[in-house]
Coordinates of N, CA and C in Angstrom, one line a residue:
X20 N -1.8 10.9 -45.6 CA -2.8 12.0 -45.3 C -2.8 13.1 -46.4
X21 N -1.6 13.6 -46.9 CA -1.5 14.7 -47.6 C -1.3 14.0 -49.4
X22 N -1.5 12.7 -49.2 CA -1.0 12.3 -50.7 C -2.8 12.1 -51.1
X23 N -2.9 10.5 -51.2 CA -4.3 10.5 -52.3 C -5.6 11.1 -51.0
X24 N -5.6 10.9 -49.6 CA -6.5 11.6 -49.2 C -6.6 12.9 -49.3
X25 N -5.7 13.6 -49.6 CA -6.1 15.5 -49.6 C -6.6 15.5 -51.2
X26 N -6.0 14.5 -52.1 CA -6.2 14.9 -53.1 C -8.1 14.5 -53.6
X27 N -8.5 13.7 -52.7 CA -10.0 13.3 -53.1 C -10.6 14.4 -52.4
X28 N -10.2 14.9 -51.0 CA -11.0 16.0 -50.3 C -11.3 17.1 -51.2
X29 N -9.4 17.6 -52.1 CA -9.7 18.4 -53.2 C -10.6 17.9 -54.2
X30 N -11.1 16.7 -54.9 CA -11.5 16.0 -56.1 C -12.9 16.5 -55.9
X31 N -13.4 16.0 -54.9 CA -14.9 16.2 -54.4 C -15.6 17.6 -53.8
X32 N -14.6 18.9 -53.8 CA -15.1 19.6 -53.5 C -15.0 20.2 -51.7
X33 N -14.5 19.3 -51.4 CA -14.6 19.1 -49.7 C -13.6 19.2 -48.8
X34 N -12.7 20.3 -49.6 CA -11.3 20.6 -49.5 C -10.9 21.5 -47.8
X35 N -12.0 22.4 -47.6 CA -12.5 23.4 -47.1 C -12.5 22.8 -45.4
X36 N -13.4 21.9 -45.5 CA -13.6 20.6 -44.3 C -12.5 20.4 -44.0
X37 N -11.5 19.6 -45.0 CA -10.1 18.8 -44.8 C -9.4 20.0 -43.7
X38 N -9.3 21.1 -44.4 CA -8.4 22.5 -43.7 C -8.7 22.8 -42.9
X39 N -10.0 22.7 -42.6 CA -10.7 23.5 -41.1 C -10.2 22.1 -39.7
X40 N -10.3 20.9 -40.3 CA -9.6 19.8 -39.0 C -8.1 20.1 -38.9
X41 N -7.4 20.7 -40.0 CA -6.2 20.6 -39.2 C -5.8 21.2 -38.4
X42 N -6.2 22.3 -38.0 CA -5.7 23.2 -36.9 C -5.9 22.9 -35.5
X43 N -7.0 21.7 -35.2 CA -7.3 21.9 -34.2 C -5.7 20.9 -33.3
X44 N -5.8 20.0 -34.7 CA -4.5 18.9 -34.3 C -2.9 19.2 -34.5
X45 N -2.8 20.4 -35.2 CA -1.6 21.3 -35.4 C -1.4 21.8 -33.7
X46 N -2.3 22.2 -33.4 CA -2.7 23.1 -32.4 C -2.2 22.6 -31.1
X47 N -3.1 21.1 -30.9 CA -2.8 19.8 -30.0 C -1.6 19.1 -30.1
X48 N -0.6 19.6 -31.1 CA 0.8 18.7 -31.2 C 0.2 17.4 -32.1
X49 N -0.4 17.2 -32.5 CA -0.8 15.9 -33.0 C -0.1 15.8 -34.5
X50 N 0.0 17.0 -35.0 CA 0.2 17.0 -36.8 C 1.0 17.9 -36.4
X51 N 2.3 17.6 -36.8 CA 3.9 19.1 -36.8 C 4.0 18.7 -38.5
X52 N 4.1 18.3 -39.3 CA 4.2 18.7 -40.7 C 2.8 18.7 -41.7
X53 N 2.8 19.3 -42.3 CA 1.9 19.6 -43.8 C 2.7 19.8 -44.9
X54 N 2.7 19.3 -45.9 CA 2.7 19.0 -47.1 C 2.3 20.3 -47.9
X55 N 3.9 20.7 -48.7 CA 3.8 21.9 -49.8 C 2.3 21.8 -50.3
X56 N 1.9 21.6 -50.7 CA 0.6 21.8 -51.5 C -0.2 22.1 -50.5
X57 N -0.3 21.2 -49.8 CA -1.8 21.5 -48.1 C -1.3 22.6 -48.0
X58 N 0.0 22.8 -47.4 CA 0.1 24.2 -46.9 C -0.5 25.6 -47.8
X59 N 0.3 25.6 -48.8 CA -0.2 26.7 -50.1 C -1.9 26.7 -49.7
X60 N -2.6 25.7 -49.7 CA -4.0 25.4 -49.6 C -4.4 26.2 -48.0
X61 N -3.8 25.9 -47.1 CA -4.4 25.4 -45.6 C -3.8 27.4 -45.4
X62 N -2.6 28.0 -46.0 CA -2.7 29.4 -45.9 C -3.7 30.0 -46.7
X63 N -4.0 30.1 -47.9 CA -5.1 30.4 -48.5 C -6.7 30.5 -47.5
X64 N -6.9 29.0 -46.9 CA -8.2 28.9 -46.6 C -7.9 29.7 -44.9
X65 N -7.0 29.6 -44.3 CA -7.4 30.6 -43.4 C -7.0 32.3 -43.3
X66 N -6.5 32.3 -44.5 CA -6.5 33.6 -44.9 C -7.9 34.7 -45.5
X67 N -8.9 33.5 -45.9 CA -10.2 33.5 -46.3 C -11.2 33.6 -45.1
X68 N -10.8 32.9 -44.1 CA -11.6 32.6 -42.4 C -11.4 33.0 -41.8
X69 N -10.4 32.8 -41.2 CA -10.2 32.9 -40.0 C -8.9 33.8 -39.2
X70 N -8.4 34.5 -40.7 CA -7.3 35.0 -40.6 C -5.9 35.0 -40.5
X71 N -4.5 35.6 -40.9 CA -3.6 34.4 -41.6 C -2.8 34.7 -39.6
X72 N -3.1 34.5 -38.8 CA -2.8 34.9 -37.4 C -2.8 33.2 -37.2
X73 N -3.7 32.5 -37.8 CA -3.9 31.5 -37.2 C -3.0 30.4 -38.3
X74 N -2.1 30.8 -39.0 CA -1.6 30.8 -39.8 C -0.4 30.4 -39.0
X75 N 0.0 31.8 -38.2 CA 1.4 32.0 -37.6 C 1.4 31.1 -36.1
X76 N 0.1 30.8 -35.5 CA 0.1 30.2 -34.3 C 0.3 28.4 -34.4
X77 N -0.4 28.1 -35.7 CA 0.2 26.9 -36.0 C 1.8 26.4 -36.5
X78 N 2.2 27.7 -37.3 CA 3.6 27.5 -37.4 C 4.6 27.5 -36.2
X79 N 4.3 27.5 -35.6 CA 4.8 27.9 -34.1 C 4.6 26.2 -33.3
X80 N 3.9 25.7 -33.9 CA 3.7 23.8 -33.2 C 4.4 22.8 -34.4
X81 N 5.0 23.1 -35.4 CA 4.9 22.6 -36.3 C 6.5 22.2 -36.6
X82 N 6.8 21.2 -37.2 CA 8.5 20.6 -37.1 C 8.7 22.2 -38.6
X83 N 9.3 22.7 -38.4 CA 10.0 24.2 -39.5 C 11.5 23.4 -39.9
X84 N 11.8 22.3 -39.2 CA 12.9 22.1 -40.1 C 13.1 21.2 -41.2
X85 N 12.1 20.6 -41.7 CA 11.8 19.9 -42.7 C 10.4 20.9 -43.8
X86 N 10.0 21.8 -43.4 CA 9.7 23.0 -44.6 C 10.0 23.0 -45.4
X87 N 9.9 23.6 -46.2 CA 10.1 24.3 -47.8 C 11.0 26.5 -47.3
X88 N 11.7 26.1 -46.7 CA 11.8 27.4 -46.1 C 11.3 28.7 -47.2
X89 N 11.9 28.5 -47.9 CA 11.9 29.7 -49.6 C 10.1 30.1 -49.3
X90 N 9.6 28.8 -49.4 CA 8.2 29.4 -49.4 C 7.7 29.9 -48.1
X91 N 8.1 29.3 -46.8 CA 7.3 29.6 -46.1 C 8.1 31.1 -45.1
X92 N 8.9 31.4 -45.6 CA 9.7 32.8 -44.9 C 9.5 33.7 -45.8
X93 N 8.4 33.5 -47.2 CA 8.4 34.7 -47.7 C 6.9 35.1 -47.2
X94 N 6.1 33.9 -47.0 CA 5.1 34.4 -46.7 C 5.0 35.4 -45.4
X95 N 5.6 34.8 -44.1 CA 6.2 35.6 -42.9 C 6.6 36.7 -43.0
X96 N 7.0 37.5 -44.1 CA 7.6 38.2 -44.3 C 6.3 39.2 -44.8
X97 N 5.6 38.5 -45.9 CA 4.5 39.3 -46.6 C 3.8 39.4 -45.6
X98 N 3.3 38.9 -44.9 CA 2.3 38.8 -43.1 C 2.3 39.4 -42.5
X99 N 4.0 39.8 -42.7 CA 4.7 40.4 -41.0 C 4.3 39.7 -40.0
X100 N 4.3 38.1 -39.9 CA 4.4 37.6 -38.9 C 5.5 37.0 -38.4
X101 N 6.2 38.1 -37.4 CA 7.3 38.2 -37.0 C 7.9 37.1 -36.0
X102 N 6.7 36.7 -35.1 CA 6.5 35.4 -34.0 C 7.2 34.0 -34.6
X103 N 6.6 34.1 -35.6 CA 6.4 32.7 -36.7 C 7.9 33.0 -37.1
X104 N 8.3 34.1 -37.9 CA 9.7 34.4 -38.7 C 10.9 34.1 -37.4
X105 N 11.1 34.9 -36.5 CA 11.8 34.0 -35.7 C 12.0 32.4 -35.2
X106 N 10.1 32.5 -35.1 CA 10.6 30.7 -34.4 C 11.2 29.7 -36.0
X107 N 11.2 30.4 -37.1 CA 11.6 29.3 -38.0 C 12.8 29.3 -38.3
X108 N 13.3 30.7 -38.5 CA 14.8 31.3 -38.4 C 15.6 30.3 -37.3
X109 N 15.1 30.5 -36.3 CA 16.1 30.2 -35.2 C 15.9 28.7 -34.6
X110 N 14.2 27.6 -35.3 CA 14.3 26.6 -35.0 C 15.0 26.0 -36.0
X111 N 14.8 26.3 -37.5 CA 14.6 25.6 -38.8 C 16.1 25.7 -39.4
X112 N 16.6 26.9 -39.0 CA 18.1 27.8 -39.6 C 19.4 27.8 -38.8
X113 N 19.0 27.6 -37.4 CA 19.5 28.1 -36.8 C 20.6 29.3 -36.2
X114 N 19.4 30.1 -37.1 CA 20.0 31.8 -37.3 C 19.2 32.9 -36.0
X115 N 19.8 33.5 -35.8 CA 19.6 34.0 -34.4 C 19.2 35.5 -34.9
X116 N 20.5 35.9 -36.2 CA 20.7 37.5 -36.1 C 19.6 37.9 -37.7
X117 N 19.7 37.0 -38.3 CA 18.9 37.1 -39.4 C 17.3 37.8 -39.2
X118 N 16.9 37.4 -38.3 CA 15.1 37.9 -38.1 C 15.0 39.3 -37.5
X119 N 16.4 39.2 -36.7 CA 16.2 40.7 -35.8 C 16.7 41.5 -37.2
X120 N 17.4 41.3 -38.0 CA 17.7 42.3 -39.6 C 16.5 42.4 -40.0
X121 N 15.5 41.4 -40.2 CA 14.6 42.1 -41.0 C 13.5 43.0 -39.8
X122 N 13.5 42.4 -38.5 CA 12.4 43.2 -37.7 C 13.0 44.9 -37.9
X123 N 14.6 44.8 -37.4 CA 14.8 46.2 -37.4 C 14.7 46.8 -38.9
X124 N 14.8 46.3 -40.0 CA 14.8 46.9 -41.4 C 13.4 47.4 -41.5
X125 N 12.1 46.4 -41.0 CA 11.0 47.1 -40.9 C 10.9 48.2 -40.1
X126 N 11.1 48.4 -38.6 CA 10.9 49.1 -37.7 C 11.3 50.7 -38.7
X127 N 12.7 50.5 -39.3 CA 13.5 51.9 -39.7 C 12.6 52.2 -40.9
X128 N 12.1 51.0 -41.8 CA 11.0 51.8 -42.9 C 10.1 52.5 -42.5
X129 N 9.7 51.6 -41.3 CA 8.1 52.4 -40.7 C 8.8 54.3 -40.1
X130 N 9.7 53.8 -39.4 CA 10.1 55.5 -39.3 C 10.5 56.4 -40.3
X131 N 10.8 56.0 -41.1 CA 11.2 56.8 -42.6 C 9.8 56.7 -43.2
X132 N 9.2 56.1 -43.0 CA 8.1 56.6 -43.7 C 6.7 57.4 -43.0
X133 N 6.9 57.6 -41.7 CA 6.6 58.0 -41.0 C 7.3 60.1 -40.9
X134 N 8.1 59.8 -41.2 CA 9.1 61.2 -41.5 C 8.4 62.1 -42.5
X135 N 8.6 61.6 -43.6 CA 7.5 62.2 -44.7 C 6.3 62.8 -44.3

């Protein structure tokens, strides 16, 4: 699916199509992995649509422990989708205390910068 068929959806222009069916089956449990490249692609195109929320609700059905973690906890991070950053931390890592460090590291910038 993610080898020569993504790559003709990308060839022909019709990449867009490809991205919009996977969420319904991410969604439905039917698809738990995507493929580094689809993904890079499939966050882009709903970052463009539909907003990167739907981004975090599919990461949340999705096997996280065979990821690319590097890539996909920075994005969570740039997002601040915190939902997503736990469930991967603590499905993918199985780190517990890690997510609540960065939620509280945010919480205390937002008050310090709120101080000012």
């Amino acid at each position: 699916l993610f080898g020569p068929i993504f790559r003709r959806f990308h060839a022909v222009g019709y990449l867009n199509l490809f991205l919009d069916v996977l969420e319904p089956y991410i969604l439905n449990d039917k698809l738990d992995y995507i493929a580094p490249e689809a993904m890079a692609h499939f966050i882009e195109h709903c970052r463009a649509n539909n907003g990167i929320a739907t981004v975090e609700r599919c990461l949340l059905h999705m096997n996280v422990t065979i990821m690319d973690f590097d890539s996909i906890l920075g994005l969570l991070r740039a997002n601040e989708m915190f939902s997503a950053l736990f469930y991967v931390f603590n499905t993918g890592l199985d780190d517990f205390t890690t997510p609540l460090e960065i939620l509280l590291e945010k919480i205390f910038d937002g008050a310090d910068t709120a101080n000012l």
